[in-house]
Amino acid sequence: MNIYKPNIIAFKEKEECDKYTSSILIKEINKLKKIKLGLATGSTPREIYENLVSAYKNGAVSFKGVITFNLDEYIGLKENDYENSYRFFMNSYLFEKVDFNINNTFFPIEWNQKLDLDKNDYFEYDELINSNGGIDIQILGVGENGHIAFNEPGSKLSAKTSKTNLSDSTIEVNSRFFKAKADVPTQAVTMGLDTILKAKRILLVAYGKNKLNALKALTSASGFNENIPCTALLLHNNVTIITDQAIELLFK
Ligand code: GLP
């Protein structure tokens, strides 16, 4: 198995990172038009999506031909908690603010529901992605415990899109979005590590000191360590880490 060093693009300010990442996306969307994007949710990509909305409003980009595959979605959100779903997040921060064809925006659970397979434990998402020609650019965040999407410590490299149990640390960290910790679902469906590694290009965006341990573990590992799932990215030959932790990551 070949190991590759990720490129690191580090800026002092988070805003510069957001600008850099959104400019790559705008450039590639304008080049490919029918580009397939893998998208992440969470606090990290929010301003990147806001930049895309501004670019659309300025006439610098159109999303008409873009197809998107979101990384993950909670299972078992409370009925009145739709606002914590990743579908709601994407619709409100991006999809409904620009000219997306909403039918070209995919989530793993919804796709199984559409195929009438919602009682299945097997998710047909990898097939859907492959039949569309694969993901051109995957945007990723990283969890404080090193998870990518919801691939928690202990995840296998061979994992396809599947149901997963959230770790206690992820439930704790994500509880900031919920009224109470008890409201955080304990399960989710997530693209697997194998699914993510099939993307042609990966942009991992990580801001703030609380992501530094995960970034350091990734940049200093000599190969995949299943306790730190983001180290799977060392097996991909086109990964760029975009971070505001320049000094800590590069010079300490
Ligand atoms: C969440 C999501 C990930 C996300 C990560 C970091 O639990 N499942 O896809 O990248 O944790 O989230 P944030 O950007 O809010 O720090």
PDB file of C-alpha atoms and ligand atoms in Angstrom:
ATOM      1  CA  MET A   1       0.000   0.000   0.000  1.00  0.00           C
ATOM      2  CA  ASN A   2       1.483   3.363  -0.987  1.00  0.00           C
ATOM      3  CA  ILE A   3       1.590   6.157   1.562  1.00  0.00           C
ATOM      4  CA  TYR A   4       1.317   9.757   0.362  1.00  0.00           C
ATOM      5  CA  LYS A   5       2.058  12.993   2.141  1.00  0.00           C
ATOM      6  CA  PRO A   6      -0.951  15.347   2.118  1.00  0.00           C
ATOM      7  CA  ASN A   7      -0.338  18.881   0.846  1.00  0.00           C
ATOM      8  CA  ILE A   8      -0.758  21.439   3.605  1.00  0.00           C
ATOM      9  CA  ILE A   9      -2.102  24.879   2.785  1.00  0.00           C
ATOM     10  CA  ALA A  10      -1.994  26.979   5.922  1.00  0.00           C
ATOM     11  CA  PHE A  11      -3.206  30.545   6.375  1.00  0.00           C
ATOM     12  CA  LYS A  12      -3.117  32.693   9.447  1.00  0.00           C
ATOM     13  CA  GLU A  13      -6.806  33.516   9.326  1.00  0.00           C
ATOM     14  CA  LYS A  14      -9.738  31.157   8.952  1.00  0.00           C
ATOM     15  CA  GLU A  15     -11.357  33.595   6.480  1.00  0.00           C
ATOM     16  CA  GLU A  16      -8.405  33.127   4.122  1.00  0.00           C
ATOM     17  CA  CYS A  17      -8.846  29.353   4.326  1.00  0.00           C
ATOM     18  CA  ASP A  18     -12.560  29.689   3.526  1.00  0.00           C
ATOM     19  CA  LYS A  19     -11.755  31.955   0.597  1.00  0.00           C
ATOM     20  CA  TYR A  20      -9.099  29.595  -0.724  1.00  0.00           C
ATOM     21  CA  THR A  21     -11.359  26.544  -0.477  1.00  0.00           C
ATOM     22  CA  SER A  22     -14.358  28.221  -2.073  1.00  0.00           C
ATOM     23  CA  SER A  23     -12.194  29.582  -4.892  1.00  0.00           C
ATOM     24  CA  ILE A  24     -11.004  26.042  -5.723  1.00  0.00           C
ATOM     25  CA  LEU A  25     -14.625  24.879  -5.813  1.00  0.00           C
ATOM     26  CA  ILE A  26     -15.754  27.783  -7.991  1.00  0.00           C
ATOM     27  CA  LYS A  27     -12.882  27.235 -10.415  1.00  0.00           C
ATOM     28  CA  GLU A  28     -13.544  23.509 -10.733  1.00  0.00           C
ATOM     29  CA  ILE A  29     -17.328  23.919 -11.045  1.00  0.00           C
ATOM     30  CA  ASN A  30     -16.789  26.430 -13.843  1.00  0.00           C
ATOM     31  CA  LYS A  31     -14.357  24.064 -15.536  1.00  0.00           C
ATOM     32  CA  LEU A  32     -16.302  20.804 -15.259  1.00  0.00           C
ATOM     33  CA  LYS A  33     -19.933  22.081 -15.002  1.00  0.00           C
ATOM     34  CA  LYS A  34     -21.289  18.548 -14.303  1.00  0.00           C
ATOM     35  CA  ILE A  35     -18.887  18.143 -11.443  1.00  0.00           C
ATOM     36  CA  LYS A  36     -19.667  15.701  -8.645  1.00  0.00           C
ATOM     37  CA  LEU A  37     -18.976  17.089  -5.191  1.00  0.00           C
ATOM     38  CA  GLY A  38     -18.842  15.237  -1.895  1.00  0.00           C
ATOM     39  CA  LEU A  39     -20.051  17.607   0.810  1.00  0.00           C
ATOM     40  CA  ALA A  40     -19.608  17.873   4.551  1.00  0.00           C
ATOM     41  CA  THR A  41     -21.693  19.560   7.222  1.00  0.00           C
ATOM     42  CA  GLY A  42     -20.777  20.928  10.649  1.00  0.00           C
ATOM     43  CA  SER A  43     -19.389  24.284  11.673  1.00  0.00           C
ATOM     44  CA  THR A  44     -16.283  24.013   9.465  1.00  0.00           C
ATOM     45  CA  PRO A  45     -17.715  24.357   5.935  1.00  0.00           C
ATOM     46  CA  ARG A  46     -20.440  26.900   6.752  1.00  0.00           C
ATOM     47  CA  GLU A  47     -18.551  30.002   5.576  1.00  0.00           C
ATOM     48  CA  ILE A  48     -17.238  28.140   2.532  1.00  0.00           C
ATOM     49  CA  TYR A  49     -20.855  27.559   1.516  1.00  0.00           C
ATOM     50  CA  GLU A  50     -21.666  31.207   2.263  1.00  0.00           C
ATOM     51  CA  ASN A  51     -18.855  32.222  -0.103  1.00  0.00           C
ATOM     52  CA  LEU A  52     -20.349  29.971  -2.793  1.00  0.00           C
ATOM     53  CA  VAL A  53     -23.725  31.649  -2.309  1.00  0.00           C
ATOM     54  CA  SER A  54     -22.120  35.104  -2.683  1.00  0.00           C
ATOM     55  CA  ALA A  55     -20.278  33.988  -5.823  1.00  0.00           C
ATOM     56  CA  TYR A  56     -23.572  32.727  -7.263  1.00  0.00           C
ATOM     57  CA  LYS A  57     -25.282  36.037  -6.480  1.00  0.00           C
ATOM     58  CA  ASN A  58     -22.439  37.870  -8.235  1.00  0.00           C
ATOM     59  CA  GLY A  59     -22.862  35.680 -11.305  1.00  0.00           C
ATOM     60  CA  ALA A  60     -19.463  34.018 -10.841  1.00  0.00           C
ATOM     61  CA  VAL A  61     -20.787  30.447 -10.683  1.00  0.00           C
ATOM     62  CA  SER A  62     -23.840  28.308 -11.400  1.00  0.00           C
ATOM     63  CA  PHE A  63     -24.724  25.004  -9.728  1.00  0.00           C
ATOM     64  CA  LYS A  64     -27.241  23.827 -12.336  1.00  0.00           C
ATOM     65  CA  GLY A  65     -25.142  20.865 -13.456  1.00  0.00           C
ATOM     66  CA  VAL A  66     -23.564  20.035 -10.120  1.00  0.00           C
ATOM     67  CA  ILE A  67     -24.323  16.704  -8.439  1.00  0.00           C
ATOM     68  CA  THR A  68     -23.662  16.381  -4.718  1.00  0.00           C
ATOM     69  CA  PHE A  69     -23.284  13.489  -2.310  1.00  0.00           C
ATOM     70  CA  ASN A  70     -23.333  14.330   1.366  1.00  0.00           C
ATOM     71  CA  LEU A  71     -21.104  12.366   3.662  1.00  0.00           C
ATOM     72  CA  ASP A  72     -23.485  11.404   6.395  1.00  0.00           C
ATOM     73  CA  GLU A  73     -26.804  11.798   8.177  1.00  0.00           C
ATOM     74  CA  TYR A  74     -28.088  11.118  11.666  1.00  0.00           C
ATOM     75  CA  ILE A  75     -30.456   8.232  12.346  1.00  0.00           C
ATOM     76  CA  GLY A  76     -33.194   8.729  14.917  1.00  0.00           C
ATOM     77  CA  LEU A  77     -33.443  12.486  15.257  1.00  0.00           C
ATOM     78  CA  LYS A  78     -36.425  13.469  17.390  1.00  0.00           C
ATOM     79  CA  GLU A  79     -39.481  14.393  15.344  1.00  0.00           C
ATOM     80  CA  ASN A  80     -39.251  18.097  16.166  1.00  0.00           C
ATOM     81  CA  ASP A  81     -35.504  18.196  15.557  1.00  0.00           C
ATOM     82  CA  TYR A  82     -35.388  18.262  11.743  1.00  0.00           C
ATOM     83  CA  GLU A  83     -33.250  21.407  12.017  1.00  0.00           C
ATOM     84  CA  ASN A  84     -30.404  19.248  13.250  1.00  0.00           C
ATOM     85  CA  SER A  85     -30.537  17.037  10.172  1.00  0.00           C
ATOM     86  CA  TYR A  86     -27.748  17.439   7.697  1.00  0.00           C
ATOM     87  CA  ARG A  87     -30.330  17.737   4.899  1.00  0.00           C
ATOM     88  CA  PHE A  88     -31.757  20.802   6.639  1.00  0.00           C
ATOM     89  CA  PHE A  89     -28.252  22.219   7.065  1.00  0.00           C
ATOM     90  CA  MET A  90     -27.383  21.796   3.384  1.00  0.00           C
ATOM     91  CA  ASN A  91     -30.741  23.103   2.147  1.00  0.00           C
ATOM     92  CA  SER A  92     -30.558  26.189   4.292  1.00  0.00           C
ATOM     93  CA  TYR A  93     -26.862  27.072   3.910  1.00  0.00           C
ATOM     94  CA  LEU A  94     -26.445  26.203   0.251  1.00  0.00           C
ATOM     95  CA  PHE A  95     -28.894  24.250  -1.882  1.00  0.00           C
ATOM     96  CA  GLU A  96     -31.914  26.538  -1.537  1.00  0.00           C
ATOM     97  CA  LYS A  97     -29.859  29.705  -1.860  1.00  0.00           C
ATOM     98  CA  VAL A  98     -28.425  28.950  -5.288  1.00  0.00           C
ATOM     99  CA  ASP A  99     -29.605  27.292  -8.505  1.00  0.00           C
ATOM    100  CA  PHE A 100     -29.095  23.623  -7.576  1.00  0.00           C
ATOM    101  CA  ASN A 101     -31.398  21.012  -9.046  1.00  0.00           C
ATOM    102  CA  ILE A 102     -32.431  19.629  -5.648  1.00  0.00           C
ATOM    103  CA  ASN A 103     -32.956  16.192  -7.250  1.00  0.00           C
ATOM    104  CA  ASN A 104     -29.204  16.081  -7.829  1.00  0.00           C
ATOM    105  CA  THR A 105     -28.377  16.465  -4.140  1.00  0.00           C
ATOM    106  CA  PHE A 106     -28.047  13.090  -2.465  1.00  0.00           C
ATOM    107  CA  PHE A 107     -27.929  11.757   1.090  1.00  0.00           C
ATOM    108  CA  PRO A 108     -27.400   8.095   1.979  1.00  0.00           C
ATOM    109  CA  ILE A 109     -30.603   7.489   3.991  1.00  0.00           C
ATOM    110  CA  GLU A 110     -32.815   9.306   1.499  1.00  0.00           C
ATOM    111  CA  TRP A 111     -31.413   7.271  -1.362  1.00  0.00           C
ATOM    112  CA  ASN A 112     -32.348   3.996   0.329  1.00  0.00           C
ATOM    113  CA  GLN A 113     -35.814   5.398   1.050  1.00  0.00           C
ATOM    114  CA  LYS A 114     -36.190   6.278  -2.604  1.00  0.00           C
ATOM    115  CA  LEU A 115     -35.257   2.737  -3.588  1.00  0.00           C
ATOM    116  CA  ASP A 116     -37.728   1.481  -0.974  1.00  0.00           C
ATOM    117  CA  LEU A 117     -34.863  -0.094   0.936  1.00  0.00           C
ATOM    118  CA  ASP A 118     -35.184   1.996   4.063  1.00  0.00           C
ATOM    119  CA  LYS A 119     -35.510  -1.067   6.289  1.00  0.00           C
ATOM    120  CA  ASN A 120     -32.198  -2.381   4.935  1.00  0.00           C
ATOM    121  CA  ASP A 121     -28.937  -2.115   6.771  1.00  0.00           C
ATOM    122  CA  TYR A 122     -27.162  -1.994   3.453  1.00  0.00           C
ATOM    123  CA  PHE A 123     -26.892   1.377   1.786  1.00  0.00           C
ATOM    124  CA  GLU A 124     -26.843   1.582  -2.008  1.00  0.00           C
ATOM    125  CA  TYR A 125     -24.945   4.854  -1.898  1.00  0.00           C
ATOM    126  CA  ASP A 126     -21.588   3.631  -3.193  1.00  0.00           C
ATOM    127  CA  GLU A 127     -23.352   2.217  -6.264  1.00  0.00           C
ATOM    128  CA  LEU A 128     -25.128   5.541  -6.775  1.00  0.00           C
ATOM    129  CA  ILE A 129     -21.837   7.453  -6.569  1.00  0.00           C
ATOM    130  CA  ASN A 130     -20.084   5.013  -8.922  1.00  0.00           C
ATOM    131  CA  SER A 131     -22.895   5.095 -11.457  1.00  0.00           C
ATOM    132  CA  ASN A 132     -22.490   8.878 -11.587  1.00  0.00           C
ATOM    133  CA  GLY A 133     -18.787   8.537 -12.363  1.00  0.00           C
ATOM    134  CA  GLY A 134     -17.413   9.034  -8.842  1.00  0.00           C
ATOM    135  CA  ILE A 135     -16.756  12.112  -6.744  1.00  0.00           C
ATOM    136  CA  ASP A 136     -14.442  14.718  -8.292  1.00  0.00           C
ATOM    137  CA  ILE A 137     -13.840  16.732  -5.133  1.00  0.00           C
ATOM    138  CA  GLN A 138     -14.648  15.673  -1.597  1.00  0.00           C
ATOM    139  CA  ILE A 139     -14.835  18.330   1.110  1.00  0.00           C
ATOM    140  CA  LEU A 140     -14.045  16.904   4.535  1.00  0.00           C
ATOM    141  CA  GLY A 141     -13.976  18.160   8.073  1.00  0.00           C
ATOM    142  CA  VAL A 142     -12.365  16.213  10.868  1.00  0.00           C
ATOM    143  CA  GLY A 143     -13.649  15.353  14.326  1.00  0.00           C
ATOM    144  CA  GLU A 144     -11.614  16.091  17.433  1.00  0.00           C
ATOM    145  CA  ASN A 145     -11.128  12.328  17.813  1.00  0.00           C
ATOM    146  CA  GLY A 146      -9.885  12.070  14.225  1.00  0.00           C
ATOM    147  CA  HIS A 147     -13.139  10.861  12.677  1.00  0.00           C
ATOM    148  CA  ILE A 148     -13.960  11.743   9.085  1.00  0.00           C
ATOM    149  CA  ALA A 149     -17.655  11.833   8.220  1.00  0.00           C
ATOM    150  CA  PHE A 150     -18.881   9.489  10.978  1.00  0.00           C
ATOM    151  CA  ASN A 151     -16.073   6.952  10.613  1.00  0.00           C
ATOM    152  CA  GLU A 152     -15.272   6.675  14.280  1.00  0.00           C
ATOM    153  CA  PRO A 153     -12.131   5.174  15.835  1.00  0.00           C
ATOM    154  CA  GLY A 154     -12.070   1.467  15.024  1.00  0.00           C
ATOM    155  CA  SER A 155     -13.456   1.946  11.496  1.00  0.00           C
ATOM    156  CA  LYS A 156     -12.210  -0.346   8.781  1.00  0.00           C
ATOM    157  CA  LEU A 157     -10.469   0.821   5.636  1.00  0.00           C
ATOM    158  CA  SER A 158     -12.759  -1.410   3.586  1.00  0.00           C
ATOM    159  CA  ALA A 159     -15.923   0.274   4.951  1.00  0.00           C
ATOM    160  CA  LYS A 160     -18.559   1.295   2.405  1.00  0.00           C
ATOM    161  CA  THR A 161     -21.537   3.493   3.261  1.00  0.00           C
ATOM    162  CA  SER A 162     -23.154   1.976   6.319  1.00  0.00           C
ATOM    163  CA  LYS A 163     -24.862   2.454   9.638  1.00  0.00           C
ATOM    164  CA  THR A 164     -22.559   3.320  12.522  1.00  0.00           C
ATOM    165  CA  ASN A 165     -22.680   3.948  16.259  1.00  0.00           C
ATOM    166  CA  LEU A 166     -21.419   7.345  17.340  1.00  0.00           C
ATOM    167  CA  SER A 167     -18.666   7.385  19.936  1.00  0.00           C
ATOM    168  CA  ASP A 168     -19.283   9.048  23.307  1.00  0.00           C
ATOM    169  CA  SER A 169     -16.767  11.763  22.457  1.00  0.00           C
ATOM    170  CA  THR A 170     -18.574  12.605  19.198  1.00  0.00           C
ATOM    171  CA  ILE A 171     -21.937  12.698  21.000  1.00  0.00           C
ATOM    172  CA  GLU A 172     -20.406  15.027  23.570  1.00  0.00           C
ATOM    173  CA  VAL A 173     -18.817  17.342  20.961  1.00  0.00           C
ATOM    174  CA  ASN A 174     -21.919  17.436  18.766  1.00  0.00           C
ATOM    175  CA  SER A 175     -24.230  18.080  21.713  1.00  0.00           C
ATOM    176  CA  ARG A 176     -23.434  21.785  21.273  1.00  0.00           C
ATOM    177  CA  PHE A 177     -25.927  21.805  18.383  1.00  0.00           C
ATOM    178  CA  PHE A 178     -28.741  20.218  20.457  1.00  0.00           C
ATOM    179  CA  LYS A 179     -30.845  21.321  23.405  1.00  0.00           C
ATOM    180  CA  ALA A 180     -29.520  18.458  25.518  1.00  0.00           C
ATOM    181  CA  LYS A 181     -26.920  15.743  25.141  1.00  0.00           C
ATOM    182  CA  ALA A 182     -29.696  13.152  25.406  1.00  0.00           C
ATOM    183  CA  ASP A 183     -31.160  14.537  22.160  1.00  0.00           C
ATOM    184  CA  VAL A 184     -28.054  13.680  20.120  1.00  0.00           C
ATOM    185  CA  PRO A 185     -28.731  10.551  18.065  1.00  0.00           C
ATOM    186  CA  THR A 186     -26.477   7.615  18.866  1.00  0.00           C
ATOM    187  CA  GLN A 187     -26.391   6.361  15.289  1.00  0.00           C
ATOM    188  CA  ALA A 188     -25.800   7.678  11.807  1.00  0.00           C
ATOM    189  CA  VAL A 189     -25.274   6.525   8.247  1.00  0.00           C
ATOM    190  CA  THR A 190     -21.921   7.490   6.867  1.00  0.00           C
ATOM    191  CA  MET A 191     -19.862   7.103   3.751  1.00  0.00           C
ATOM    192  CA  GLY A 192     -17.185   4.561   4.670  1.00  0.00           C
ATOM    193  CA  LEU A 193     -13.458   5.117   4.504  1.00  0.00           C
ATOM    194  CA  ASP A 194     -13.370   3.148   1.260  1.00  0.00           C
ATOM    195  CA  THR A 195     -16.096   5.377  -0.204  1.00  0.00           C
ATOM    196  CA  ILE A 196     -14.212   8.534   0.782  1.00  0.00           C
ATOM    197  CA  LEU A 197     -10.875   7.293  -0.551  1.00  0.00           C
ATOM    198  CA  LYS A 198     -12.445   6.718  -3.966  1.00  0.00           C
ATOM    199  CA  ALA A 199     -12.930  10.479  -4.467  1.00  0.00           C
ATOM    200  CA  LYS A 200     -10.512  11.863  -7.052  1.00  0.00           C
ATOM    201  CA  ARG A 201      -9.437  14.797  -4.904  1.00  0.00           C
ATOM    202  CA  ILE A 202      -9.942  15.494  -1.193  1.00  0.00           C
ATOM    203  CA  LEU A 203      -9.895  18.844   0.589  1.00  0.00           C
ATOM    204  CA  LEU A 204      -9.710  18.416   4.365  1.00  0.00           C
ATOM    205  CA  VAL A 205     -10.592  21.640   6.141  1.00  0.00           C
ATOM    206  CA  ALA A 206      -9.731  21.983   9.837  1.00  0.00           C
ATOM    207  CA  TYR A 207      -9.880  25.091  12.001  1.00  0.00           C
ATOM    208  CA  GLY A 208      -8.974  25.871  15.546  1.00  0.00           C
ATOM    209  CA  LYS A 209      -6.801  24.416  18.260  1.00  0.00           C
ATOM    210  CA  ASN A 210      -9.258  21.643  19.064  1.00  0.00           C
ATOM    211  CA  LYS A 211      -8.480  20.048  15.682  1.00  0.00           C
ATOM    212  CA  LEU A 212      -4.735  20.205  16.163  1.00  0.00           C
ATOM    213  CA  ASN A 213      -4.337  16.762  17.751  1.00  0.00           C
ATOM    214  CA  ALA A 214      -6.139  15.122  14.861  1.00  0.00           C
ATOM    215  CA  LEU A 215      -4.065  17.076  12.327  1.00  0.00           C
ATOM    216  CA  LYS A 216      -0.818  16.267  14.081  1.00  0.00           C
ATOM    217  CA  ALA A 217      -1.741  12.597  14.263  1.00  0.00           C
ATOM    218  CA  LEU A 218      -2.512  12.612  10.550  1.00  0.00           C
ATOM    219  CA  THR A 219       0.621  14.441   9.462  1.00  0.00           C
ATOM    220  CA  SER A 220       2.948  12.405  11.673  1.00  0.00           C
ATOM    221  CA  ALA A 221       1.489   8.915  11.131  1.00  0.00           C
ATOM    222  CA  SER A 222       3.395   6.482   8.979  1.00  0.00           C
ATOM    223  CA  GLY A 223       0.283   4.698   7.751  1.00  0.00           C
ATOM    224  CA  PHE A 224      -3.350   3.936   8.524  1.00  0.00           C
ATOM    225  CA  ASN A 225      -4.149   3.643  12.217  1.00  0.00           C
ATOM    226  CA  GLU A 226      -7.785   2.657  12.762  1.00  0.00           C
ATOM    227  CA  ASN A 227      -7.858   4.495  16.095  1.00  0.00           C
ATOM    228  CA  ILE A 228      -7.365   7.746  14.167  1.00  0.00           C
ATOM    229  CA  PRO A 229      -9.620   7.303  11.119  1.00  0.00           C
ATOM    230  CA  CYS A 230      -8.366  10.416   9.291  1.00  0.00           C
ATOM    231  CA  THR A 231      -5.012   8.631   8.817  1.00  0.00           C
ATOM    232  CA  ALA A 232      -6.801   6.730   6.015  1.00  0.00           C
ATOM    233  CA  LEU A 233      -6.150   9.882   3.987  1.00  0.00           C
ATOM    234  CA  LEU A 234      -2.462   8.925   3.841  1.00  0.00           C
ATOM    235  CA  LEU A 235      -3.484   6.270   1.323  1.00  0.00           C
ATOM    236  CA  HIS A 236      -4.853   8.864  -1.122  1.00  0.00           C
ATOM    237  CA  ASN A 237      -2.561  10.623  -3.557  1.00  0.00           C
ATOM    238  CA  ASN A 238      -4.455  13.907  -3.814  1.00  0.00           C
ATOM    239  CA  VAL A 239      -5.293  15.265  -0.372  1.00  0.00           C
ATOM    240  CA  THR A 240      -4.936  18.901   0.625  1.00  0.00           C
ATOM    241  CA  ILE A 241      -5.251  19.970   4.245  1.00  0.00           C
ATOM    242  CA  ILE A 242      -6.467  23.555   4.546  1.00  0.00           C
ATOM    243  CA  THR A 243      -5.971  24.959   8.025  1.00  0.00           C
ATOM    244  CA  ASP A 244      -5.501  28.074  10.116  1.00  0.00           C
ATOM    245  CA  GLN A 245      -3.152  26.171  12.442  1.00  0.00           C
ATOM    246  CA  ALA A 246      -0.066  27.026  10.372  1.00  0.00           C
ATOM    247  CA  ILE A 247       2.419  27.736  13.096  1.00  0.00           C
ATOM    248  CA  GLU A 248       1.477  24.876  15.376  1.00  0.00           C
ATOM    249  CA  LEU A 249       1.249  22.325  12.603  1.00  0.00           C
ATOM    250  CA  LEU A 250       4.195  23.262  10.459  1.00  0.00           C
ATOM    251  CA  PHE A 251       6.768  24.627  12.861  1.00  0.00           C
ATOM    252  CA  LYS A 252       6.349  22.836  16.194  1.00  0.00           C
TER     253      LYS A 252
HETATM  254  C1  GLP B   1     -19.271  15.846  12.539  1.00  0.00           C
HETATM  255  C2  GLP B   1     -19.535  15.307  11.115  1.00  0.00           C
HETATM  256  C3  GLP B   1     -18.304  15.393  10.273  1.00  0.00           C
HETATM  257  C4  GLP B   1     -17.649  16.726  10.544  1.00  0.00           C
HETATM  258  C5  GLP B   1     -17.038  16.706  11.910  1.00  0.00           C
HETATM  259  C6  GLP B   1     -16.471  18.038  12.362  1.00  0.00           C
HETATM  260  O1  GLP B   1     -19.697  15.003  13.534  1.00  0.00           O
HETATM  261  N1  GLP B   1     -20.063  13.996  11.037  1.00  0.00           N
HETATM  262  O2  GLP B   1     -18.626  15.202   8.912  1.00  0.00           O
HETATM  263  O3  GLP B   1     -16.633  16.963   9.602  1.00  0.00           O
HETATM  264  O4  GLP B   1     -17.944  16.167  12.853  1.00  0.00           O
HETATM  265  O5  GLP B   1     -17.471  18.945  12.669  1.00  0.00           O
HETATM  266  P1  GLP B   1     -17.235  20.489  12.848  1.00  0.00           P
HETATM  267  O6  GLP B   1     -16.915  21.030  11.498  1.00  0.00           O
HETATM  268  O7  GLP B   1     -18.524  21.031  13.378  1.00  0.00           O
HETATM  269  O8  GLP B   1     -16.107  20.650  13.780  1.00  0.00           O
END
